[in-house]
């Protein structure tokens, strides 16, 4: 099953805050540089790359020398606005080192829900890929809210990355997290926890293993990652969950090496078609 990853041409990469920010709140410049190098080299191999990146609030907190998230939504959105600009500055600097142009897209869920705006987003991404540019996508934290019928939040960037992969019919979604893959239990507290090398369907048993919403398995939560994998599998795609501490691991994943957890249907799959 992993051999088909060698043939993947259109790939969505999702990186979480844990990849971009050290536990002490400082920016992990080494990881960001490695990510820029890896994705730029994949572009040099004529692969089409889309980056879904978290980290706006984390970078904003660092920029504003704040040691914790402020309590109110307006304050958090202000921090995100500062952080998104700073994050793109860092990405621009590092990607240009490798002569790779990037572009920023900030999305809200209502944009995806409406057919016309959905088409516009898809067309923009397609045009950027055609021009050899790497789109860097994040949720627009400054306006995204959940309010009655006005639903604008994706929930998290795990879901956003799966939706983007579906929109542009990606061959694979690589989700980099702070854990080596999906385990039978929390490997940080249970040394006997076993890694699932491959999962072919998302069922209630797996969702229970994930610990439900707000799981103990790191920042994004393993539950949300399984729900993202569920969307990918529903559209006949492939998703790999792996540790993002060293982003160059993407090379090994695309070489078909047995890394992380591969989510894929048992039958031979194609792309993430609607």
XYZ file of N, CA and C in Angstrom:
822
model
N 0.812 -1.212 0.000
C 0.000 0.000 0.000
C 0.855 1.275 0.000
N 1.964 1.241 0.759
C 2.792 2.439 0.867
C 3.558 2.737 -0.422
N 3.697 1.728 -1.275
C 4.441 1.934 -2.508
C 3.790 2.993 -3.385
N 2.452 3.090 -3.305
C 1.766 4.052 -4.156
C 2.062 5.497 -3.749
N 2.586 5.698 -2.526
C 2.963 7.047 -2.114
C 4.109 7.592 -2.953
N 4.908 6.688 -3.512
C 6.004 7.122 -4.384
C 5.478 7.837 -5.621
N 4.261 7.486 -6.003
C 3.679 8.068 -7.217
C 2.849 9.314 -6.926
N 2.698 9.662 -5.645
C 1.875 10.822 -5.290
C 2.456 12.088 -5.899
N 1.633 12.836 -6.596
C 2.089 14.075 -7.233
C 1.559 15.310 -6.511
N 0.290 15.262 -6.122
C -0.341 16.396 -5.440
C -0.497 16.052 -3.966
N 0.215 16.784 -3.102
C 0.331 16.396 -1.698
C 0.014 17.584 -0.791
N -0.859 17.351 0.177
C -1.140 18.342 1.217
C -0.327 17.983 2.454
N 0.411 18.945 2.963
C 1.194 18.773 4.190
C 0.550 19.626 5.275
N 0.221 19.012 6.406
C -0.331 19.773 7.524
C 0.663 19.757 8.679
N 1.024 20.926 9.171
C 1.927 21.002 10.327
C 1.196 21.661 11.485
N 1.367 21.083 12.666
C 0.746 21.613 13.866
C 1.662 22.574 14.600
N 1.086 23.251 15.561
C 1.853 24.209 16.350
C 3.042 23.543 17.028
N 2.885 22.279 17.417
C 3.964 21.574 18.118
C 5.208 21.404 17.255
N 5.032 21.441 15.930
C 6.186 21.370 15.028
C 6.887 22.720 14.935
N 6.121 23.792 15.048
C 6.641 25.142 14.803
C 7.108 25.869 16.059
N 6.595 25.446 17.212
C 6.875 26.155 18.466
C 7.464 25.185 19.483
N 8.559 25.588 20.125
C 9.130 24.776 21.206
C 8.194 24.790 22.419
N 8.313 23.797 23.307
C 7.475 23.780 24.518
C 7.617 25.044 25.361
N 8.770 25.729 25.260
C 8.955 26.948 26.048
C 8.326 28.177 25.393
N 7.679 27.983 24.236
C 6.986 29.089 23.571
C 7.791 29.785 22.497
N 9.069 29.459 22.381
C 9.896 30.078 21.338
C 9.689 29.384 19.994
N 10.007 30.085 18.928
C 9.790 29.572 17.572
C 10.887 28.586 17.205
N 10.506 27.448 16.657
C 11.451 26.407 16.257
C 11.939 26.713 14.841
N 12.918 27.561 14.738
C 13.422 27.994 13.432
C 14.044 26.848 12.653
N 14.656 25.907 13.370
C 15.263 24.754 12.712
C 14.214 23.922 11.982
N 13.082 23.677 12.650
C 12.015 22.884 12.033
C 11.405 23.620 10.850
N 11.211 24.929 10.986
C 10.630 25.710 9.887
C 11.566 25.721 8.686
N 12.872 25.863 8.948
C 13.838 25.842 7.848
C 13.854 24.472 7.165
N 13.799 23.413 7.961
C 13.790 22.057 7.408
C 12.526 21.815 6.587
N 11.413 22.354 7.076
C 10.154 22.233 6.345
C 10.245 22.965 5.004
N 10.778 24.177 5.023
C 10.921 24.950 3.785
C 11.840 24.236 2.796
N 12.939 23.693 3.285
C 13.870 22.955 2.425
C 13.190 21.736 1.804
N 12.487 20.973 2.632
C 11.857 19.734 2.170
C 10.788 20.012 1.119
N 9.902 20.959 1.409
C 8.812 21.242 0.472
C 9.337 21.882 -0.819
N 10.372 22.691 -0.699
C 10.967 23.286 -1.900
C 11.609 22.224 -2.772
N 12.262 21.253 -2.146
C 12.886 20.177 -2.912
C 11.830 19.300 -3.583
N 10.721 19.081 -2.922
C 9.623 18.319 -3.534
C 9.081 19.069 -4.748
N 9.018 20.389 -4.653
C 8.607 21.180 -5.820
C 9.611 21.007 -6.961
N 10.902 20.931 -6.613
C 11.926 20.718 -7.643
C 11.777 19.366 -8.322
N 11.066 18.448 -7.656
C 10.778 17.132 -8.237
C 9.466 17.148 -9.021
N 8.921 18.361 -9.246
C 7.667 18.552 -9.984
C 6.433 18.048 -9.235
N 6.529 17.943 -7.914
C 5.346 17.612 -7.134
C 4.600 18.904 -6.790
N 3.295 18.789 -6.674
C 2.452 19.932 -6.317
C 2.204 19.888 -4.808
N 2.613 20.946 -4.117
C 2.611 20.949 -2.656
C 1.695 22.041 -2.123
N 0.872 21.668 -1.162
C 0.026 22.618 -0.444
C 0.340 22.472 1.040
N 0.641 23.567 1.712
C 0.959 23.539 3.138
C -0.205 24.109 3.938
N -0.754 23.317 4.843
C -1.752 23.806 5.797
C -1.035 23.972 7.131
N -0.941 25.203 7.582
C -0.087 25.500 8.734
C -0.851 26.123 9.881
N -0.718 25.520 11.054
C -1.174 26.131 12.297
C -0.075 27.087 12.775
N -0.248 27.617 13.968
C 0.846 28.358 14.588
C 0.662 29.850 14.741
N -0.431 30.422 14.202
C -0.572 31.877 14.260
C -0.620 32.390 15.697
N -1.413 31.751 16.537
C -1.517 32.227 17.923
C -0.216 31.973 18.676
N 0.394 30.805 18.451
C 1.662 30.498 19.112
C 2.752 31.501 18.762
N 2.850 31.824 17.474
C 3.853 32.800 17.037
C 3.500 34.193 17.555
N 2.197 34.494 17.584
C 1.765 35.796 18.092
C 2.096 35.976 19.565
N 1.891 34.938 20.337
C 2.239 34.998 21.763
C 3.722 35.267 21.943
N 4.538 34.602 21.107
C 5.984 34.803 21.170
C 6.353 36.229 20.773
N 5.747 36.714 19.714
C 6.041 38.062 19.217
C 5.681 39.125 20.250
N 4.580 38.894 20.963
C 4.099 39.862 21.944
C 4.616 39.588 23.354
N 5.537 38.631 23.447
C 6.138 38.214 24.725
C 5.073 37.910 25.787
N 4.062 37.169 25.377
C 3.004 36.733 26.296
C 3.226 35.261 26.615
N 3.108 34.894 27.880
C 3.404 33.514 28.258
C 2.192 32.591 28.231
N 1.003 33.131 28.002
C -0.180 32.278 27.876
C -1.243 32.993 27.050
N -2.183 32.199 26.533
C -3.271 32.769 25.748
C -4.100 33.724 26.599
N -4.482 34.866 26.042
C -5.385 35.754 26.775
C -6.771 35.119 26.856
N -7.589 35.530 27.830
C -8.864 34.843 28.079
C -9.988 35.167 27.099
N -9.991 36.346 26.498
C -11.141 36.733 25.678
C -10.899 36.439 24.192
N -11.996 36.241 23.470
C -11.914 35.963 22.031
C -11.274 37.120 21.259
N -11.695 38.398 21.491
C -11.042 39.499 20.764
C -9.529 39.553 20.992
N -9.095 39.288 22.222
C -7.660 39.284 22.510
C -6.957 38.161 21.752
N -7.565 36.977 21.727
C -6.978 35.847 21.006
C -6.912 36.131 19.511
N -7.949 36.773 18.984
C -7.961 37.087 17.562
C -6.916 38.148 17.225
N -6.690 39.084 18.147
C -5.648 40.087 17.941
C -4.265 39.430 17.936
N -4.050 38.515 18.857
C -2.784 37.780 18.904
C -2.587 36.981 17.611
N -3.664 36.360 17.130
C -3.589 35.590 15.890
C -3.237 36.483 14.704
N -3.779 37.700 14.682
C -3.498 38.631 13.585
C -2.017 39.007 13.553
N -1.473 39.276 14.725
C -0.038 39.575 14.814
C 0.785 38.346 14.421
N 0.378 37.194 14.949
C 1.132 35.970 14.711
C 1.101 35.511 13.262
N -0.044 35.678 12.586
C -0.136 35.243 11.192
C 0.820 36.034 10.314
N 0.905 37.348 10.545
C 1.821 38.184 9.777
C 3.275 37.770 10.030
N 3.595 37.522 11.292
C 4.967 37.136 11.637
C 5.303 35.750 11.094
N 4.343 34.829 11.179
C 4.569 33.481 10.664
C 4.843 33.510 9.162
N 4.076 34.311 8.431
C 4.293 34.405 6.982
C 5.625 35.084 6.666
N 6.034 36.043 7.503
C 7.349 36.656 7.318
C 8.449 35.602 7.420
N 8.336 34.735 8.419
C 9.339 33.684 8.625
C 9.305 32.689 7.467
N 8.095 32.261 7.098
C 7.975 31.332 5.971
C 8.559 31.941 4.696
N 8.218 33.202 4.411
C 8.729 33.860 3.210
C 10.254 33.868 3.186
N 10.820 34.235 4.307
C 12.281 34.306 4.406
C 12.921 32.949 4.145
N 12.387 31.900 4.789
C 13.012 30.575 4.673
C 12.781 29.959 3.299
N 11.575 30.095 2.743
C 11.306 29.516 1.425
C 12.105 30.228 0.332
N 12.268 31.549 0.460
C 13.032 32.284 -0.554
C 14.504 31.884 -0.547
N 14.983 31.393 0.604
C 16.355 30.865 0.669
C 16.533 29.738 -0.344
N 15.450 29.014 -0.599
C 15.494 27.885 -1.541
C 14.802 28.241 -2.853
N 14.678 29.558 -3.107
C 14.123 30.087 -4.367
C 12.710 29.581 -4.633
N 11.931 29.417 -3.567
C 10.563 28.929 -3.718
C 9.565 30.003 -3.307
N 8.680 30.345 -4.227
C 7.640 31.331 -3.950
C 6.464 30.669 -3.222
N 5.931 31.371 -2.227
C 4.749 30.881 -1.516
C 3.651 31.931 -1.598
N 2.436 31.539 -1.224
C 1.300 32.459 -1.190
C 0.436 32.128 0.015
N -0.248 33.124 0.543
C -1.069 32.927 1.732
C -2.549 32.887 1.375
N -3.262 31.891 1.937
C -4.716 31.837 1.838
C -5.271 31.644 3.241
N -6.145 32.540 3.670
C -6.818 32.425 4.963
C -8.284 32.109 4.697
N -8.751 30.991 5.226
C -10.092 30.514 4.906
C -10.986 30.443 6.137
N -12.275 30.563 5.920
C -13.283 30.268 6.923
C -14.231 29.232 6.329
N -14.928 28.531 7.183
C -15.725 27.393 6.721
C -16.854 27.822 5.787
N -17.435 28.997 6.023
C -18.539 29.417 5.166
C -18.080 29.626 3.725
N -16.801 29.962 3.539
C -16.260 30.097 2.184
C -16.326 28.756 1.452
N -16.044 27.689 2.185
C -16.063 26.352 1.597
C -17.494 25.865 1.367
N -18.420 26.286 2.227
C -19.791 25.789 2.161
C -20.564 26.364 0.973
N -20.253 27.584 0.568
C -20.983 28.205 -0.536
C -20.339 27.854 -1.872
N -21.121 27.322 -2.830
C -20.561 26.803 -4.092
C -19.695 27.807 -4.853
N -20.133 29.063 -4.929
C -19.386 30.039 -5.727
C -18.035 30.360 -5.094
N -18.033 30.615 -3.785
C -16.773 30.938 -3.115
C -15.879 29.707 -3.052
N -16.492 28.529 -2.898
C -15.734 27.275 -2.912
C -15.009 27.113 -4.246
N -15.720 27.416 -5.327
C -15.126 27.335 -6.667
C -13.975 28.324 -6.804
N -14.162 29.531 -6.269
C -13.110 30.550 -6.353
C -11.850 30.125 -5.599
N -12.049 29.556 -4.400
C -10.910 29.073 -3.620
C -10.169 27.977 -4.377
N -10.941 27.027 -4.900
C -10.333 25.917 -5.640
C -9.576 26.425 -6.851
N -10.173 27.361 -7.583
C -9.518 27.912 -8.772
C -8.224 28.632 -8.409
N -8.246 29.340 -7.283
C -7.042 30.061 -6.845
C -5.910 29.079 -6.527
N -6.241 28.026 -5.784
C -5.229 27.023 -5.438
C -4.688 26.361 -6.698
N -5.597 26.008 -7.607
C -5.178 25.358 -8.856
C -4.240 26.266 -9.652
N -4.559 27.558 -9.701
C -3.720 28.501 -10.448
C -2.340 28.639 -9.801
N -2.308 28.711 -8.474
C -1.031 28.815 -7.774
C -0.164 27.583 -8.052
N -0.772 26.405 -8.014
C -0.027 25.172 -8.281
C 0.498 25.166 -9.713
N -0.324 25.640 -10.624
C 0.091 25.705 -12.025
C 1.291 26.633 -12.205
N 1.370 27.652 -11.356
C 2.470 28.622 -11.426
C 3.690 28.171 -10.627
N 3.610 26.984 -10.020
C 4.739 26.468 -9.249
C 4.868 27.085 -7.875
N 3.800 27.697 -7.382
C 3.799 28.365 -6.082
C 3.187 27.444 -5.031
N 3.732 27.461 -3.826
C 3.191 26.656 -2.727
C 2.186 27.493 -1.950
N 0.895 27.123 -1.962
C -0.081 27.820 -1.126
C 0.138 27.461 0.345
N 0.130 28.461 1.196
C 0.188 28.248 2.646
C -1.178 28.635 3.201
N -1.898 27.652 3.713
C -3.295 27.843 4.100
C -3.455 27.740 5.611
N -4.242 28.640 6.155
C -4.580 28.591 7.574
C -6.016 29.061 7.731
N -6.613 28.728 8.854
C -7.929 29.270 9.161
C -7.774 30.748 9.495
N -8.749 31.543 9.080
C -8.718 32.968 9.384
C -9.210 33.182 10.811
N -8.292 33.066 11.753
C -8.646 33.111 13.178
C -9.241 34.445 13.605
N -8.989 35.502 12.849
C -9.473 36.817 13.278
C -10.966 36.993 13.049
N -11.561 36.158 12.194
C -13.001 36.291 11.939
C -13.765 34.995 12.169
N -13.068 33.866 12.334
C -13.738 32.568 12.454
C -14.406 32.423 13.818
N -15.708 32.156 13.787
C -16.476 31.984 15.015
C -17.527 30.893 14.800
N -18.066 30.393 15.888
C -19.240 29.518 15.848
C -20.382 30.284 16.496
N -21.344 30.734 15.693
C -22.427 31.544 16.240
C -23.735 31.197 15.544
N -24.582 30.413 16.220
C -25.876 30.029 15.684
C -25.735 29.476 14.270
N -26.388 30.116 13.280
C -26.334 29.621 11.904
C -25.098 30.129 11.161
N -24.369 31.026 11.785
C -23.209 31.594 11.106
C -21.965 30.807 11.518
N -21.815 29.639 10.909
C -20.700 28.758 11.252
C -19.518 29.067 10.348
N -18.440 29.574 10.915
C -17.277 29.926 10.098
C -16.031 29.138 10.463
N -16.046 28.452 11.611
C -14.859 27.714 12.033
C -14.832 26.316 11.427
N -13.622 25.865 11.073
C -13.446 24.487 10.623
C -13.406 23.533 11.812
N -13.152 24.065 12.985
C -12.977 23.240 14.177
C -11.517 23.153 14.533
N -10.688 22.811 13.578
C -9.245 22.798 13.748
C -8.609 22.577 12.385
N -7.299 22.730 12.324
C -6.610 22.618 11.041
C -6.474 21.177 10.559
N -6.744 20.203 11.443
C -6.806 18.817 10.971
C -7.954 18.681 9.973
N -9.118 19.203 10.362
C -10.273 19.157 9.471
C -10.032 20.000 8.231
N -9.443 21.170 8.418
C -9.161 22.051 7.281
C -8.272 21.354 6.254
N -7.239 20.661 6.725
C -6.322 19.992 5.795
C -7.019 18.891 5.016
N -7.930 18.159 5.679
C -8.680 17.101 4.991
C -9.635 17.695 3.966
N -10.250 18.826 4.306
C -11.161 19.493 3.371
C -10.396 20.024 2.167
N -9.231 20.621 2.410
C -8.404 21.122 1.300
C -7.980 19.966 0.394
N -7.562 18.849 1.014
C -7.159 17.685 0.227
C -8.314 17.192 -0.638
N -9.518 17.238 -0.099
C -10.703 16.840 -0.857
C -10.975 17.831 -1.988
N -10.903 19.125 -1.686
C -11.189 20.165 -2.677
C -10.330 20.038 -3.925
N -9.032 19.789 -3.701
C -8.109 19.804 -4.842
C -7.720 18.398 -5.294
N -8.482 17.391 -4.778
C -8.286 15.997 -5.175
C -6.813 15.579 -5.028
N -6.305 15.759 -3.823
C -4.902 15.433 -3.547
C -4.675 13.924 -3.558
N -3.477 13.536 -3.888
C -3.104 12.118 -3.865
C -2.823 11.641 -2.446
N -2.392 12.560 -1.582
C -2.066 12.172 -0.209
C -2.103 13.391 0.698
N -2.460 13.142 1.960
C -2.378 14.138 3.019
C -1.386 13.628 4.052
N -0.337 14.402 4.293
C 0.644 14.048 5.320
C 0.444 14.989 6.500
N 0.057 14.419 7.633
C -0.222 15.200 8.815
C 0.904 15.024 9.831
N 1.646 16.090 10.067
C 2.761 16.051 11.011
C 2.284 16.537 12.367
N 2.517 15.715 13.389
C 2.027 16.017 14.731
C 3.172 15.853 15.732
N 2.823 15.769 17.025
C 3.836 15.598 18.068
C 3.856 14.168 18.588
N 3.364 13.236 17.755
C 3.340 11.823 18.130
C 3.667 11.008 16.887
N 4.182 9.807 17.078
C 4.699 9.020 15.957
C 3.616 8.405 15.070
N 2.368 8.483 15.492
C 1.278 7.894 14.730
C 0.120 7.630 15.662
N -0.788 6.733 15.266
C -1.928 6.394 16.118
C -1.606 5.134 16.911
N -1.727 5.228 18.227
C -1.377 4.135 19.135
C -2.618 3.532 19.792
N -2.444 2.337 20.333
C -3.516 1.666 21.066
C -3.796 2.338 22.408
N -2.821 3.114 22.889
C -2.976 3.863 24.139
C -1.971 5.001 24.103
N -1.972 5.829 25.102
C -1.036 6.948 25.158
C 0.383 6.420 25.376
N 1.268 6.529 24.385
C 2.622 5.988 24.530
C 3.461 6.736 25.558
N 3.020 7.938 25.923
C 3.756 8.706 26.928
C 3.559 8.154 28.339
N 2.453 7.418 28.525
C 2.162 6.891 29.863
C 2.096 5.373 29.898
N 1.998 4.746 28.739
C 1.903 3.281 28.672
C 2.963 2.747 27.719
N 4.010 2.146 28.283
C 5.119 1.663 27.457
C 4.704 0.492 26.573
N 3.570 -0.107 26.863
C 3.086 -1.238 26.063
C 2.155 -0.802 24.931
N 1.947 0.490 24.801
C 1.103 0.991 23.713
C 1.731 0.624 22.372
N 0.901 0.153 21.456
C 1.406 -0.286 20.152
C 0.956 0.666 19.053
N 1.827 0.867 18.077
C 1.546 1.754 16.954
C 0.788 0.999 15.867
N -0.289 1.596 15.389
C -1.000 1.051 14.235
C -0.247 1.474 12.978
N 0.276 0.516 12.237
C 0.986 0.843 11.005
C 0.027 1.246 9.896
N -1.135 0.592 9.860
C -2.113 0.882 8.805
C -3.525 0.741 9.353
N -4.388 1.672 8.984
C -5.801 1.643 9.371
C -6.634 1.820 8.111
N -7.626 0.955 7.940
C -8.409 0.954 6.701
C -9.816 1.510 6.864
N -10.259 1.672 8.105
C -11.554 2.302 8.341
C -11.575 2.888 9.741
N -12.352 3.952 9.898
C -12.496 4.589 11.206
C -13.801 4.110 11.820
N -13.702 3.388 12.941
C -14.899 2.885 13.605
C -14.979 3.425 15.030
N -16.048 3.071 15.709
C -16.282 3.591 17.053
C -15.187 3.150 18.025
N -14.678 1.941 17.835
C -13.623 1.436 18.708
C -12.374 2.313 18.630
N -12.008 2.704 17.421
C -10.832 3.562 17.249
C -11.076 4.942 17.852
N -12.290 5.466 17.655
C -12.616 6.784 18.206
C -12.559 6.756 19.733
N -12.949 5.644 20.327
C -12.850 5.506 21.774
C -11.394 5.444 22.222
N -10.567 4.735 21.437
C -9.130 4.684 21.745
C -8.513 6.077 21.698
N -9.051 6.912 20.811
C -8.528 8.272 20.667
C -8.869 9.144 21.870
N -9.773 8.662 22.710
C -10.079 9.396 23.939
C -11.111 10.477 23.775
N -11.765 10.523 22.611
C -12.788 11.541 22.401
C -12.187 12.905 22.160
N -13.030 13.911 22.097
C -12.569 15.273 21.839
C -11.682 15.746 22.981
N -10.700 16.591 22.639
C -9.793 17.103 23.660
C -8.922 16.023 24.231
N -8.515 15.107 23.403
C -7.711 13.963 23.837
C -6.391 14.404 24.449
N -5.819 13.492 25.193
C -4.525 13.748 25.837
C -3.374 13.622 24.851
N -3.648 13.234 23.609
C -2.591 12.929 22.652
C -2.009 14.166 21.974
N -1.766 15.224 22.660
C -1.104 16.354 22.020
C -2.071 17.480 21.693
N -1.535 18.478 21.005
C -2.237 19.744 20.846
C -3.508 19.627 20.033
N -3.447 18.990 18.873
C -4.614 18.903 18.011
C -5.620 17.893 18.503
N -5.171 16.931 19.310
C -6.065 15.885 19.769
C -6.158 14.770 18.746
N -6.030 13.536 19.204
C -6.068 12.404 18.282
C -7.459 12.194 17.707
N -8.474 12.590 18.447
C -9.845 12.448 17.959
C -10.038 13.225 16.660
N -9.575 14.474 16.632
C -9.744 15.297 15.430
C -8.952 14.736 14.259
N -7.832 14.089 14.556
C -7.032 13.490 13.479
C -7.747 12.278 12.874
N -8.404 11.516 13.736
C -9.187 10.385 13.222
C -10.373 10.871 12.397
N -11.006 11.961 12.819
C -12.133 12.495 12.052
C -11.658 13.021 10.697
N -10.455 13.600 10.674
C -9.883 14.037 9.397
C -9.589 12.833 8.515
N -9.037 11.782 9.126
C -8.755 10.551 8.378
C -10.041 9.942 7.841
N -11.111 10.041 8.618
C -12.407 9.515 8.185
C -12.868 10.218 6.909
N -12.706 11.532 6.865
C -13.079 12.289 5.663
C -12.230 11.856 4.474
N -10.931 11.692 4.716
C -10.020 11.264 3.647
C -10.427 9.902 3.099
N -10.711 8.956 3.998
C -11.084 7.609 3.570
C -12.413 7.615 2.821
N -13.334 8.474 3.240
C -14.634 8.566 2.569
C -14.481 8.985 1.112
N -13.408 9.708 0.829
C -13.176 10.175 -0.535
C -12.026 9.419 -1.211
N -11.803 8.203 -0.709
C -10.886 7.274 -1.374
C -9.461 7.806 -1.441
N -9.032 8.492 -0.381
C -7.693 9.046 -0.366
C -6.782 8.346 0.618
N -5.598 8.888 0.772
C -4.603 8.338 1.695
C -4.127 9.448 2.626
N -3.976 9.102 3.901
C -3.446 10.044 4.882
C -2.400 9.357 5.725
N -1.323 10.051 6.010
C -0.262 9.528 6.861
C -0.123 10.454 8.066
N -0.171 9.876 9.252
C 0.055 10.619 10.488
C 1.430 10.244 11.017
N 2.299 11.241 11.180
C 3.675 10.970 11.601
C 4.186 12.099 12.482
N 5.320 11.865 13.101
C 5.935 12.853 13.987
C 6.621 13.952 13.167
N 6.276 15.205 13.481
C 6.805 16.323 12.714
C 8.023 16.989 13.320
N 8.649 16.350 14.300
C 9.809 16.956 14.947
C 10.918 17.246 13.940
N 11.081 16.321 12.979
C 12.049 16.511 11.899
C 11.271 16.452 10.582
N 10.855 17.613 10.031
C 10.003 17.620 8.841
C 10.578 16.897 7.622
N 11.883 16.695 7.584
C 12.458 15.971 6.443
C 11.981 14.519 6.397
N 11.277 14.086 7.448
C 10.684 12.744 7.455
C 9.719 12.568 6.276
N 9.256 13.684 5.739
C 8.349 13.653 4.581
C 9.004 12.917 3.415
N 10.312 13.100 3.232
C 11.028 12.393 2.151
C 10.882 10.882 2.308
N 11.071 10.403 3.540
C 11.003 8.961 3.799
C 9.584 8.430 3.621
N 8.597 9.238 4.043
C 7.197 8.830 3.882
C 6.875 8.654 2.403
N 7.292 9.613 1.592
C 6.991 9.553 0.161
C 7.853 8.532 -0.572
N 8.888 8.039 0.098
C 9.692 6.955 -0.477
C 9.063 5.602 -0.178
N 7.954 5.615 0.585
C 7.244 4.373 0.887
C 7.719 3.666 2.137
N 8.566 4.341 2.936
C 9.060 3.700 4.148
C 7.944 3.576 5.193
N 8.079 2.585 6.053
C 7.057 2.273 7.052
C 7.188 3.233 8.230
N 6.597 4.400 8.069
C 6.686 5.460 9.077
C 5.286 5.912 9.440
N 5.044 6.099 10.734
C 3.755 6.602 11.178
C 2.620 5.641 10.895
N 1.418 6.192 10.839
C 0.211 5.407 10.558
C -0.352 5.816 9.209
N -0.548 4.838 8.349
C -1.151 5.079 7.040
C -2.641 4.763 7.119
N -3.460 5.742 6.747
C -4.902 5.546 6.653
C -5.246 5.420 5.174
N -5.762 4.251 4.791
C -6.070 4.010 3.382
C -7.081 2.876 3.278
N -7.939 2.953 2.294
C -8.898 1.874 2.088
C -8.180 0.630 1.596
N -8.767 -0.536 1.862
C -8.149 -1.789 1.461
C -8.039 -1.907 -0.054
N -9.073 -1.451 -0.748
C -8.991 -1.481 -2.203
C -8.031 -0.399 -2.654
N -7.491 -0.587 -3.844
C -6.543 0.404 -4.364
C -7.276 1.714 -4.593
N -6.746 2.753 -3.953
C -7.412 4.051 -4.030
C -6.761 4.970 -5.039
N -7.502 5.985 -5.402
C -6.968 7.004 -6.312
C -6.771 8.300 -5.561
N -7.488 9.327 -6.006
C -7.353 10.625 -5.370
C -8.597 10.930 -4.548
N -8.597 12.063 -3.874
C -9.695 12.419 -2.995
C -10.841 13.031 -3.796
N -11.496 12.216 -4.576
C -12.599 12.728 -5.401
C -13.839 12.963 -4.556
N -14.655 13.939 -5.001
C -15.947 14.161 -4.367
C -16.860 12.972 -4.625
